[in-house]
Short mmCIF file of C-alpha atoms in Angstrom, two decimals:
data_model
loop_
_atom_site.label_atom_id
_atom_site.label_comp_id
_atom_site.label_asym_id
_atom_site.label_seq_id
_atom_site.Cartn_x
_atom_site.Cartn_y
_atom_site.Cartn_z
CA UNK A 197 118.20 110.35 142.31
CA UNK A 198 115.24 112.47 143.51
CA UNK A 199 114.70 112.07 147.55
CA UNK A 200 111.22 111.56 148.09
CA UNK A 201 111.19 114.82 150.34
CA UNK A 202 111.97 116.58 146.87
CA UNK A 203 108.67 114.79 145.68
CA UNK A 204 106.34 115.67 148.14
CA UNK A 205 107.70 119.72 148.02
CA UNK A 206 107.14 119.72 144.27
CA UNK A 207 103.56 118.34 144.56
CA UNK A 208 102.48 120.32 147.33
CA UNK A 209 103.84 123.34 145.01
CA UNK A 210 102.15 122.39 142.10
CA UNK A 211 99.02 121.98 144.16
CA UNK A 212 98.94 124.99 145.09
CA UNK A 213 99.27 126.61 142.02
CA UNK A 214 97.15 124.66 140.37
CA UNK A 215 94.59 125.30 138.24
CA UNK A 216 97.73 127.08 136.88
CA UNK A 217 101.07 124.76 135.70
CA UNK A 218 103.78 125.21 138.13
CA UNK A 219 107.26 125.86 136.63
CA UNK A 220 110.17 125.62 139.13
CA UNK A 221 114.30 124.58 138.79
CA UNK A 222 115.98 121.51 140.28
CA UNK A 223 119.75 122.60 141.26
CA UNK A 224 122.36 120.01 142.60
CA UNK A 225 124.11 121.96 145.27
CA UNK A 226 126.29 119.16 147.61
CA UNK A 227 124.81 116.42 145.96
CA UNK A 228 121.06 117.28 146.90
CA UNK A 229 118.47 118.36 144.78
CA UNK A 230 117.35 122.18 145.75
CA UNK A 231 114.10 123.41 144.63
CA UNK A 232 114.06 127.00 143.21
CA UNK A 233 110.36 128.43 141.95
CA UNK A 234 110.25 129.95 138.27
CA UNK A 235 106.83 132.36 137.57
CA UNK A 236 104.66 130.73 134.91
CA UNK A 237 104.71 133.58 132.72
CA UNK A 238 102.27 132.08 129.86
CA UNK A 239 99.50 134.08 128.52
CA UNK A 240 97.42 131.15 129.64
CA UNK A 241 99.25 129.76 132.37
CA UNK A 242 96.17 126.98 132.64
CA UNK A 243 96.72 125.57 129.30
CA UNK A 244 100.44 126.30 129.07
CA UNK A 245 103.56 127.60 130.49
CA UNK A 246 106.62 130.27 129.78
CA UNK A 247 109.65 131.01 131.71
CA UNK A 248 112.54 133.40 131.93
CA UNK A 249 115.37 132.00 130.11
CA UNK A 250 118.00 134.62 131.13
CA UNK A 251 116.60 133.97 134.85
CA UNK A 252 117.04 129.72 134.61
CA UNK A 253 120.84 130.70 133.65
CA UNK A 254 121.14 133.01 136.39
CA UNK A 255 119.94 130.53 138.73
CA UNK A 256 121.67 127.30 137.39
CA UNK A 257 124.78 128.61 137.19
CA UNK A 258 126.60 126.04 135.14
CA UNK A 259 125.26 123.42 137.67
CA UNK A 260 123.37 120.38 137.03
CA UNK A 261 119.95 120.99 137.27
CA UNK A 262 116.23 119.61 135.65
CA UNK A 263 113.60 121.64 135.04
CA UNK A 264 109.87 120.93 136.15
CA UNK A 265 106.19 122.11 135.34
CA UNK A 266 103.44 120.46 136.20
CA UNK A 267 99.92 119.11 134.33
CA UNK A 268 97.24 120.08 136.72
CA UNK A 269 94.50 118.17 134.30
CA UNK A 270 96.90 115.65 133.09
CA UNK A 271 97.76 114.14 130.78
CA UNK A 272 100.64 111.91 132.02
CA UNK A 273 102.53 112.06 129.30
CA UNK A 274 104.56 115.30 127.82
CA UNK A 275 102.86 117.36 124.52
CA UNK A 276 104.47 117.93 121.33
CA UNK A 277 105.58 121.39 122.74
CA UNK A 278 106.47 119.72 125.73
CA UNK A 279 108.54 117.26 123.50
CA UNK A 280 109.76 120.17 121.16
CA UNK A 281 111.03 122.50 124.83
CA UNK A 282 112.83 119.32 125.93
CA UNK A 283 115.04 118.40 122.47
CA UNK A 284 115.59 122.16 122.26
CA UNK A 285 118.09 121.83 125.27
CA UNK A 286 120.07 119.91 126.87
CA UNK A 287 118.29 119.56 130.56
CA UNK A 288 116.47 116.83 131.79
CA UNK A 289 112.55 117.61 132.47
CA UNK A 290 110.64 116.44 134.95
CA UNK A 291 106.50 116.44 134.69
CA UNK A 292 104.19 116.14 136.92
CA UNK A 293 100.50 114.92 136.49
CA UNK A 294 98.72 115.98 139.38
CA UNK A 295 94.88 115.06 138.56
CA UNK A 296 95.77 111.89 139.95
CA UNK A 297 96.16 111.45 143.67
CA UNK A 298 99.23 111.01 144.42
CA UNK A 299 101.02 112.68 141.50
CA UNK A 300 102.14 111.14 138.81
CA UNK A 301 106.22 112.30 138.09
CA UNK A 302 107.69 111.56 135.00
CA UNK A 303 110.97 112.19 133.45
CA UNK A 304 111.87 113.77 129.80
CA UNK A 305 115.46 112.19 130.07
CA UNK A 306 118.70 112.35 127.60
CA UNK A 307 119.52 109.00 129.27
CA UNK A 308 118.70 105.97 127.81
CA UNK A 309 115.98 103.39 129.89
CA UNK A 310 118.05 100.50 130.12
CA UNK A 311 114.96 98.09 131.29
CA UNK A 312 113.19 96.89 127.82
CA UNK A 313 110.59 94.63 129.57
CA UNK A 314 109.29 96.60 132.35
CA UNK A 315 108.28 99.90 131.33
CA UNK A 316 104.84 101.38 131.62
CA UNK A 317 103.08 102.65 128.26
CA UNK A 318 103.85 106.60 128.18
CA UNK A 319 103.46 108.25 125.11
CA UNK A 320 106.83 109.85 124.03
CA UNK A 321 109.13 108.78 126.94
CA UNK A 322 107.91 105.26 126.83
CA UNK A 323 106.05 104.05 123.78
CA UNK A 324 106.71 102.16 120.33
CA UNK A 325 109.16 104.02 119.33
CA UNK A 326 111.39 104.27 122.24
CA UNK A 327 110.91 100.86 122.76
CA UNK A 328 112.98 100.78 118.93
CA UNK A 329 115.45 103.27 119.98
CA UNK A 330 116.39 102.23 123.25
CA UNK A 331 116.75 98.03 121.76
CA UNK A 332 119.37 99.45 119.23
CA UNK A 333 121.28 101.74 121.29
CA UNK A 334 121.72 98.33 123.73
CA UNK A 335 121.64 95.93 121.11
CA UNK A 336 123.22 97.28 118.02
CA UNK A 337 124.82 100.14 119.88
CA UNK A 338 122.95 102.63 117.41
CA UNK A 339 121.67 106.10 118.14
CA UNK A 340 118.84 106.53 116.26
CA UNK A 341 117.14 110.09 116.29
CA UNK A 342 114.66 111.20 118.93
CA UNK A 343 111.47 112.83 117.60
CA UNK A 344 109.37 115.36 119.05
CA UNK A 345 105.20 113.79 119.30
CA UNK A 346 101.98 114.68 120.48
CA UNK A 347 100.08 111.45 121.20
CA UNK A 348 97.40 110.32 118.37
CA UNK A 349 100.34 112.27 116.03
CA UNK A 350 98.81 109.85 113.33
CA UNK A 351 95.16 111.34 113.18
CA UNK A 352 96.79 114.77 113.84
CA UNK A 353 98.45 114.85 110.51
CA UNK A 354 102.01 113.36 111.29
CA UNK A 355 102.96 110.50 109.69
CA UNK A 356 106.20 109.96 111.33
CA UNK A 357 107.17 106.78 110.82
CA UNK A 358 106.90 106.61 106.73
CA UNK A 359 108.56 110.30 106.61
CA UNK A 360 111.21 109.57 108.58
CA UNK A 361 112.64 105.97 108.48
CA UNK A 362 115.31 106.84 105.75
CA UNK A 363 116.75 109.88 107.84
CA UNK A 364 116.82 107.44 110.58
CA UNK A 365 118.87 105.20 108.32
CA UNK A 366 116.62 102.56 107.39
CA UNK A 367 115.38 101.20 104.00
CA UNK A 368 112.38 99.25 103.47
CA UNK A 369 112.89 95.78 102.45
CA UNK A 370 111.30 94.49 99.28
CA UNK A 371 108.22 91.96 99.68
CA UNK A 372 109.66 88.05 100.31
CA UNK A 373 112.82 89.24 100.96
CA UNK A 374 114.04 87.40 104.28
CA UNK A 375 114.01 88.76 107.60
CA UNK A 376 117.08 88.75 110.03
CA UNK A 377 117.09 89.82 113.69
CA UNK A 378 116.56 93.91 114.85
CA UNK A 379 114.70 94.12 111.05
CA UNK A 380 111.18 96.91 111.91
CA UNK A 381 107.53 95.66 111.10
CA UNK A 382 105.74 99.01 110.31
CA UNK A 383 102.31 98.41 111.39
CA UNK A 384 98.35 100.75 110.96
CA UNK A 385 96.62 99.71 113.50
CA UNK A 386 93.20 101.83 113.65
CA UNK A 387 95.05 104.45 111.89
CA UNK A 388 94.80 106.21 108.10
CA UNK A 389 98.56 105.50 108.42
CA UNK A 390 101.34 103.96 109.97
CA UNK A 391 101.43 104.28 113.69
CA UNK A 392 103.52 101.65 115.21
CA UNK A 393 106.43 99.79 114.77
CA UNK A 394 108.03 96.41 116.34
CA UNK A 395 111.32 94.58 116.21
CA UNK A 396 111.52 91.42 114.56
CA UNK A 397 113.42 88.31 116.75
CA UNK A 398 114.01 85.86 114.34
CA UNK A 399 111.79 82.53 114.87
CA UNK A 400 108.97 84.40 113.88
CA UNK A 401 108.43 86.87 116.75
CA UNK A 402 107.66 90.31 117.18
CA UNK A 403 109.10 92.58 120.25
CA UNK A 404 106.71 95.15 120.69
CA UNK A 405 104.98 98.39 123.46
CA UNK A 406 101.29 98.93 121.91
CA UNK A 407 99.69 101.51 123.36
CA UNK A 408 96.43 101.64 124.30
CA UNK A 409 93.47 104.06 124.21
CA UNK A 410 95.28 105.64 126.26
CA UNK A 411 98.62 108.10 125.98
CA UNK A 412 99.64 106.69 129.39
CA UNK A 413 98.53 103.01 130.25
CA UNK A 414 100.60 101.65 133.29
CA UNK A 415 99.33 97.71 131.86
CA UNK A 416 100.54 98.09 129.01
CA UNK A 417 104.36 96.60 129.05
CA UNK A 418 106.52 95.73 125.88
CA UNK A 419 105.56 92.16 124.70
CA UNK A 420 106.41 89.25 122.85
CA UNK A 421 104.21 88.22 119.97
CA UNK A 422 104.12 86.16 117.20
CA UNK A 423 104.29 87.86 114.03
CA UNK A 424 101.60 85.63 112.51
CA UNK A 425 99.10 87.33 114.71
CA UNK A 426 100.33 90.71 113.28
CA UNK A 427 100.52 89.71 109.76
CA UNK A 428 97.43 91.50 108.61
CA UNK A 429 98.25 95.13 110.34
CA UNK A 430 102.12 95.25 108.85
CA UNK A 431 102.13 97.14 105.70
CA UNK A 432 106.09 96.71 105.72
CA UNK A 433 109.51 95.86 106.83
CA UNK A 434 112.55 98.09 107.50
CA UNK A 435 116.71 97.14 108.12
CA UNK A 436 119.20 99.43 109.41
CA UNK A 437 122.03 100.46 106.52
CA UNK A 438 124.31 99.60 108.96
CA UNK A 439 122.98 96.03 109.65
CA UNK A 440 123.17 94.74 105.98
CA UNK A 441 124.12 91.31 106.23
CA UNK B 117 79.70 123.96 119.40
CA UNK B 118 75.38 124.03 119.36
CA UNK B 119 73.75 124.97 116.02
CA UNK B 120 70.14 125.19 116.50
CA UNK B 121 67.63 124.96 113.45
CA UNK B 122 64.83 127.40 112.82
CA UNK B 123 62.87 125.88 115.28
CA UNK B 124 65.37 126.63 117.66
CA UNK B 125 66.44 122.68 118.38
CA UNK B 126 69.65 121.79 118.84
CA UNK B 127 70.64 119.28 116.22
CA UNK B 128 74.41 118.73 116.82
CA UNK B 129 73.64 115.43 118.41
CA UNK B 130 72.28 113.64 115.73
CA UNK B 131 74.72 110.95 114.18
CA UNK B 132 75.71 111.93 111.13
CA UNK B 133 76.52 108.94 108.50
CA UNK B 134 79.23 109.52 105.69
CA UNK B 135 77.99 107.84 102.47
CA UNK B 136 78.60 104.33 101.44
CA UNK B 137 79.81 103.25 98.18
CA UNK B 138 80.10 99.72 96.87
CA UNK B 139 82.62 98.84 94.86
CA UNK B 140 82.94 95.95 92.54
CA UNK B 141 85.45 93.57 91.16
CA UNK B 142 84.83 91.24 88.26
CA UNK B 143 87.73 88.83 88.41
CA UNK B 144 87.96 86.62 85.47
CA UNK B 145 89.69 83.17 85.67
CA UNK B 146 92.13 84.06 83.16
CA UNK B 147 93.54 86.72 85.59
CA UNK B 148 91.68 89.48 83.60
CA UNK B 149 90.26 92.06 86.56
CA UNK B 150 87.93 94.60 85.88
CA UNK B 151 86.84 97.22 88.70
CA UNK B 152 83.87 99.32 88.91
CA UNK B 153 81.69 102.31 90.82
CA UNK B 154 78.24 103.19 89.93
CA UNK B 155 78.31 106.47 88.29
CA UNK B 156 75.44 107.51 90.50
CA UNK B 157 78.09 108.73 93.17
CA UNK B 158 81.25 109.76 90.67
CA UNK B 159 82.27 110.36 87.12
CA UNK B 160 85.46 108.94 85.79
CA UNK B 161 88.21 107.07 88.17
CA UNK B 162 87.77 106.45 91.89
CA UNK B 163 90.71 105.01 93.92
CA UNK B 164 90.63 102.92 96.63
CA UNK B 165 93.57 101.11 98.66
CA UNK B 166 95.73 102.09 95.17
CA UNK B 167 92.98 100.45 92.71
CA UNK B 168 91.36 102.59 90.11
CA UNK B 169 87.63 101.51 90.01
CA UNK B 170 85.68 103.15 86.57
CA UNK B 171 82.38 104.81 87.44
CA UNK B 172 79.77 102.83 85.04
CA UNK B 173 76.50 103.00 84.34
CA UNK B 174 75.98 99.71 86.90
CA UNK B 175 72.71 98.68 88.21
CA UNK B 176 73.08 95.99 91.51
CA UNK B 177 70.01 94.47 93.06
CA UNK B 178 68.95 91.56 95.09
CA UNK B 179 71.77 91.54 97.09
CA UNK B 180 70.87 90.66 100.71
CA UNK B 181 71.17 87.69 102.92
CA UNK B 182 68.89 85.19 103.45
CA UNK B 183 68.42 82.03 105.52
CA UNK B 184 65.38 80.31 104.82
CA UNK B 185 64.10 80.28 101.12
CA UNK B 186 65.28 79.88 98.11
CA UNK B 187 69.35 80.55 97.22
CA UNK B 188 69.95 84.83 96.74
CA UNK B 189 70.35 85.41 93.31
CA UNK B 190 71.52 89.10 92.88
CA UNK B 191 72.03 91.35 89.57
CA UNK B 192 74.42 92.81 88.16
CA UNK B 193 73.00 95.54 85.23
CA UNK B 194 76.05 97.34 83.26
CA UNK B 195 74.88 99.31 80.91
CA UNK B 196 77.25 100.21 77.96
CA UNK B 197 80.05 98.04 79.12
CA UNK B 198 83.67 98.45 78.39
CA UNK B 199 85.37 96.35 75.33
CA UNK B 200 87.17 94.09 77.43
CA UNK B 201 84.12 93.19 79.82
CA UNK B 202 82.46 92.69 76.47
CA UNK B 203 84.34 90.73 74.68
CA UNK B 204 85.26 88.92 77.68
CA UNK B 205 81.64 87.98 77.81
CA UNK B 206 81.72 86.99 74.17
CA UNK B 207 83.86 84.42 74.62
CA UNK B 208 82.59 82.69 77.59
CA UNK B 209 85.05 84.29 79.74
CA UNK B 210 82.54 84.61 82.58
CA UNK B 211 82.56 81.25 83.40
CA UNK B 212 83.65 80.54 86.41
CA UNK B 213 84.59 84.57 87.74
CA UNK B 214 84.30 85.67 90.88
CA UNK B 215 82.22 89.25 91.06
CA UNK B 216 83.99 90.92 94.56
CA UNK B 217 81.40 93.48 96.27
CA UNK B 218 83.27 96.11 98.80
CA UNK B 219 80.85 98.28 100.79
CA UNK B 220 82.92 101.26 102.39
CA UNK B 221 82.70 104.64 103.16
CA UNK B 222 83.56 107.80 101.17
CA UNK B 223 85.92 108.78 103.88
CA UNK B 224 87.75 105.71 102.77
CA UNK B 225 88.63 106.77 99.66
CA UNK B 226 91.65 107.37 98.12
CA UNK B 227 92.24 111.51 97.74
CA UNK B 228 90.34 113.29 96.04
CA UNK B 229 87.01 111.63 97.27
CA UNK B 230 88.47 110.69 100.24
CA UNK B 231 91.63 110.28 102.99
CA UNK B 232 92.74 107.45 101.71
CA UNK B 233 92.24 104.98 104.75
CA UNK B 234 91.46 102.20 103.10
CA UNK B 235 89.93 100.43 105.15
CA UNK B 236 85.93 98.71 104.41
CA UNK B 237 83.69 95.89 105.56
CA UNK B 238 83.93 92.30 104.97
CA UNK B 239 84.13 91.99 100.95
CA UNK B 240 81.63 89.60 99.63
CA UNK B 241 82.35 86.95 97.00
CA UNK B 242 79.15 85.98 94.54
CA UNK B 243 80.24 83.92 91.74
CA UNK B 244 78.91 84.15 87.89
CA UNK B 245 75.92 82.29 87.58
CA UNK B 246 74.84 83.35 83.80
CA UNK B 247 74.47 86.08 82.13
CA UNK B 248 70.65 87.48 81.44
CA UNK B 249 71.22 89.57 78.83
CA UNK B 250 74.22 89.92 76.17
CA UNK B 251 73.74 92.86 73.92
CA UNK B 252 76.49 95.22 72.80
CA UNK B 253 74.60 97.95 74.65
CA UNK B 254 74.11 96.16 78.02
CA UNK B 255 75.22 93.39 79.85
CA UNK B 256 73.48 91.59 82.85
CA UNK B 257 75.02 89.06 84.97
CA UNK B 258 73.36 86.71 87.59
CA UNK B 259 75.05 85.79 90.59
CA UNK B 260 74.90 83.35 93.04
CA UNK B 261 75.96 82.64 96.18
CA UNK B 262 79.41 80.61 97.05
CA UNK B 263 76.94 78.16 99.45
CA UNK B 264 74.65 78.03 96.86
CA UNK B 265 76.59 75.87 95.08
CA UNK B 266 77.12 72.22 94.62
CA UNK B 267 78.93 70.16 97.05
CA UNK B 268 79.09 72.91 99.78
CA UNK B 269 78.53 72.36 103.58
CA UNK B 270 77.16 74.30 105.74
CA UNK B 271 78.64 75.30 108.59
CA UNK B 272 81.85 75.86 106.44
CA UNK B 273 83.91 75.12 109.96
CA UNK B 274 84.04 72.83 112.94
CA UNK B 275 83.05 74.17 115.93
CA UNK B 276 84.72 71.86 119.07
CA UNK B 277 83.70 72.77 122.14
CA UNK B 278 87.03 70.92 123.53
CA UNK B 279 89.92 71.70 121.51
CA UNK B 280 91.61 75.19 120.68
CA UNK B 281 92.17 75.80 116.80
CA UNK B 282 95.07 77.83 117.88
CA UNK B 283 98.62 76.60 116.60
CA UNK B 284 101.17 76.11 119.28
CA UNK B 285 104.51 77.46 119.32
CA UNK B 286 107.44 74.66 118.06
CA UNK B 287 110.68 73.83 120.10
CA UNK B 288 113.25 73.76 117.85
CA UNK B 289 115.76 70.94 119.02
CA UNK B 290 118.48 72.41 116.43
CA UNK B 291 118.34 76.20 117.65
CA UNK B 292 117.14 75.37 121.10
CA UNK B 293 114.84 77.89 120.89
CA UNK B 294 111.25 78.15 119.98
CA UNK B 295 109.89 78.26 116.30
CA UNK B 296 107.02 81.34 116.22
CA UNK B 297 106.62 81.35 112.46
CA UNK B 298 102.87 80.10 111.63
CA UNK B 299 102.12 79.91 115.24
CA UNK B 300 98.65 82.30 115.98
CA UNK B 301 98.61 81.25 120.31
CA UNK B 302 100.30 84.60 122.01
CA UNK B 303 102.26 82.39 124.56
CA UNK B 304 105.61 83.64 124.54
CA UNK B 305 106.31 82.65 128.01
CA UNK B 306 109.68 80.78 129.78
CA UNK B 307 107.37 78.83 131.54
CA UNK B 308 106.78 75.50 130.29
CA UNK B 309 104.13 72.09 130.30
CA UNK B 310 103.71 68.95 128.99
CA UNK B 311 100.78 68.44 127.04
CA UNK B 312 99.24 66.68 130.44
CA UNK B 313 99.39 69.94 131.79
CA UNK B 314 102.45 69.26 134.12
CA UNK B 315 104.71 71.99 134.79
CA UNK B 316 108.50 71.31 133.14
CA UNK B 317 111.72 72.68 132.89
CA UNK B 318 112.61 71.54 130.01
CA UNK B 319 111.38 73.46 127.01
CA UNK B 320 111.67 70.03 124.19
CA UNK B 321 108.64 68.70 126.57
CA UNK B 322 106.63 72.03 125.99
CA UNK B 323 103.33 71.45 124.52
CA UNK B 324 99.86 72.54 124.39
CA UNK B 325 97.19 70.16 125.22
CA UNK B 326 94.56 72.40 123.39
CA UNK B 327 92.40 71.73 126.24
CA UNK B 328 90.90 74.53 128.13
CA UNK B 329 91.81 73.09 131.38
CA UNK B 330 94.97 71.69 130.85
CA UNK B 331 96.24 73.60 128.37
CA UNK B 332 95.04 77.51 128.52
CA UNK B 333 94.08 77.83 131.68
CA UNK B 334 97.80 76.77 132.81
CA UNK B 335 99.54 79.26 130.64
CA UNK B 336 96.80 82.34 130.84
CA UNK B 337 96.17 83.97 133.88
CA UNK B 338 93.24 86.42 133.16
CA UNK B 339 92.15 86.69 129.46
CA UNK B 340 91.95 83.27 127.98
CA UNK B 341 92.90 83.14 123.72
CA UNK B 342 91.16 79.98 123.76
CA UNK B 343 89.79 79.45 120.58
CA UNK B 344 87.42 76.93 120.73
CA UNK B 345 83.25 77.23 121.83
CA UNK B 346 83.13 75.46 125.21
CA UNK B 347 79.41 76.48 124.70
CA UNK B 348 78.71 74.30 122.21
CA UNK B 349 77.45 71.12 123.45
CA UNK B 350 79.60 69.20 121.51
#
């Protein structure tokens, strides 16, 4: 846990560095969270950031420790490089959004959000997909792979859903063929391709986190729908190997 | 980034339209399907949402909607028209087929002409109504409109101003759960009422009344799914 003190330092620091991002190091010393400041050393540090990497191992020491920047025009959700620096190693990151007053803090975690209902709509930490990953980790007790993604991935030229559902371990199901509990409805929804996925219930209901214009959307929670009201959108349906029944 | 003309304007405002192509498709009753592109836009095969349309010499007219007046009778002109169509023609075939007219944009398109998004406006049905002309060299079909014929009502659906068209979710007695397949109302909700309206704990008594009042209204807080036209005066 984070002490709110630790908050209200980091903000105030990326404040003040803004309209340039503000990289720093979390530490755990005795249990306590201790701020050290990193130099943003990015040819654009407005647009971007880069740090020392022999100076972050200096300083972390083989201790715990979570690295932050900040967005000082948003967004408040990570990038694809963002999502890319994060999968590259094994820290936790912690972003800040501060065009919004107070800051928005978010986490880049390699733990797994246990709460599938409550969750605000946050492109790459907490959207469609995660929604998927985290159900079968507690459900199914699967790891499925985490993907690095830039929001609107689908009009960027990704199409990460139909490239990479059989390295994920899923095959598509063939048309008719019936449906059984944790199967995926691949879904185009104002897309050239697919761009969202939800978990089928059984009884005819979807489990689902739309997004919506938005990369970050704090109204839009996970939902239950009825797959009827889908039905033209889902182009179609994927099982887990290891879920053959 | 501004591009000004000669005139020094700036034109990069101005709303640029992709063009739109109309497809059609000629579907026989005997399952027989033959798709086509006027060969003013392409030459050979276009493809769109994984059908190959042939570009064809096809003149379409008269096709518009119309209220008052007499029924819309559009055109359809092909000139040197494939075997099949022909022959099809020949043998009375026509009777009965349904011509399918698809207005999209190029965009649309499968690749090469376009990104393959396959997406288009509302596809219009006009039935055969006779043919015109029959030569081996051109064939030119009349078409009419589904309303226009016999034994059709307009409107084509109830409007109630009462009752939602929606369909309700099903308890299931054997499961003990509820039954979403079919069901088009997004209530998903653990909290349950009698088709009076009365709040229950028991989820067999769960109904919808279909009634605005004491049946969406209970279960929808802010945007209502009611599907029915309370405006309507009856």
């Amino acid at each position: 846990m984070i002490s709110p003190s630790v908050y209200t330092r980091l903000e105030a620091y990326a404040r003040q560095a803004a309209p340039q991002e503000a990289c720093a190091l979390l530490i755990k010393k005795n249990n306590r969270w201790q701020l050290e400041k990193l130099a943003n050393l990015a040819a654009n540090p407005e647009t971007s950031f880069a740090v020392d990497s022999a100076e972050i191992e200096r300083l972390q020491d083989g201790r715990e420790a979570m690295f932050f920047h900040s967005h000082p025009f948003g967004p408040g959700y990570p990038s694809l490089a963002d999502m890319h620096g994060f999968m590259a190693g094994n820290m936790d990151w912690l972003i800040a959004d501060i065009s919004v007053q107070p800051a928005q803090f978010f986490t880049l975690g390699h733990h797994r959000n246990t709460d599938l209902h409550r969750r605000p709509f946050r492109h790459g930490v907490t959207d469609c997909y995660s929604l998927i990953r985290d159900y079968y980790h507690q459900v199914f007790k699967l790891d499925l792979p985490e993907y690095a993604r830039g929001w609107q991935w689908w009009s960027e030229g990704q199409n990460l859903y139909r490239d990479q559902f059989q390295s994920a371990g899923f095959f598509q199901l063939g048309e008719g063929d019936p449906l059984q509990k944790g199967d995926i409805a691949l879904m185009r929804l104002r897309a050239h391709c697919v761009n969202h996925a939800a978990i089928w219930c059984g009884e005819g209901l979807l489990f689902h986190h739309l997004a919506s214009g938005h990369g970050y959307d704090p109204h839009r929670q996970p939902q239950y729908d009825p797959a009827e009201r889908f039905a033209p959108f889902i182009e179609g349906w994927l099982r887990h190997h290891t879920l053959l029944s | 980034m501004a591009r000004s003309d000669r005139l020094g304007y700036d034109r990069s405002y101005r709303a640029s339209q992709e063009a739109l192509i109309e497809l059609y498709i000629l579907s026989l009753g005997d399952g027989q399907v033959f798709r086509m592109v006027s060969d003013t836009d392409f030459t050979g095969i276009v493809s769109f949402a994984g059908k190959a349309f042939a570009a064809s010499q096809i003149v379409a007219s008269g096709f518009r909607w119309q209220m008052p007046g007499a029924a819309v009778r559009p055109s359809l002109d092909i000139q040197r028209p494939a075997k099949p169509l022909l022959a099809a023609a020949h043998n009375g075939q026509l009777e009965g087929a349904v011509m399918q007219r698809i207005a999209t944009f190029a965009s649309e398109l499968d690749a090469p002409h376009g990104t393959g998004g396959q997406s288009c406006f509302m596809p219009e049905d006009w039935p055969v109504n006779r043919y015109t002309r029959l030569q081996d060299s051109r064939l030119q079909i009349e078409l009419g409109s589904i309303a226009g014929f016999e034994g059709k009502f307009l409107p084509g659906r109830v409007m109630f101003s009462d009752f939602c068209q929606h369909r309700y979710r099903q308890y299931d007695v054997r499961t003990k759960g509820f039954d979403y397949h079919n069901a088009t109302c997004p209530y998903t909700d653990s909290r349950y009422f009698t088709a009076e309206g009365v709040q229950t704990k028991n989820p067999a008594e769960d109904s919808c009344s279909l009634r605005l009042e004491s049946g969406c209204k209970k279960r929808f807080s802010a945007a209502l799914p009611f599907l029915g036209f309370p405006g309507v005066r009856r």
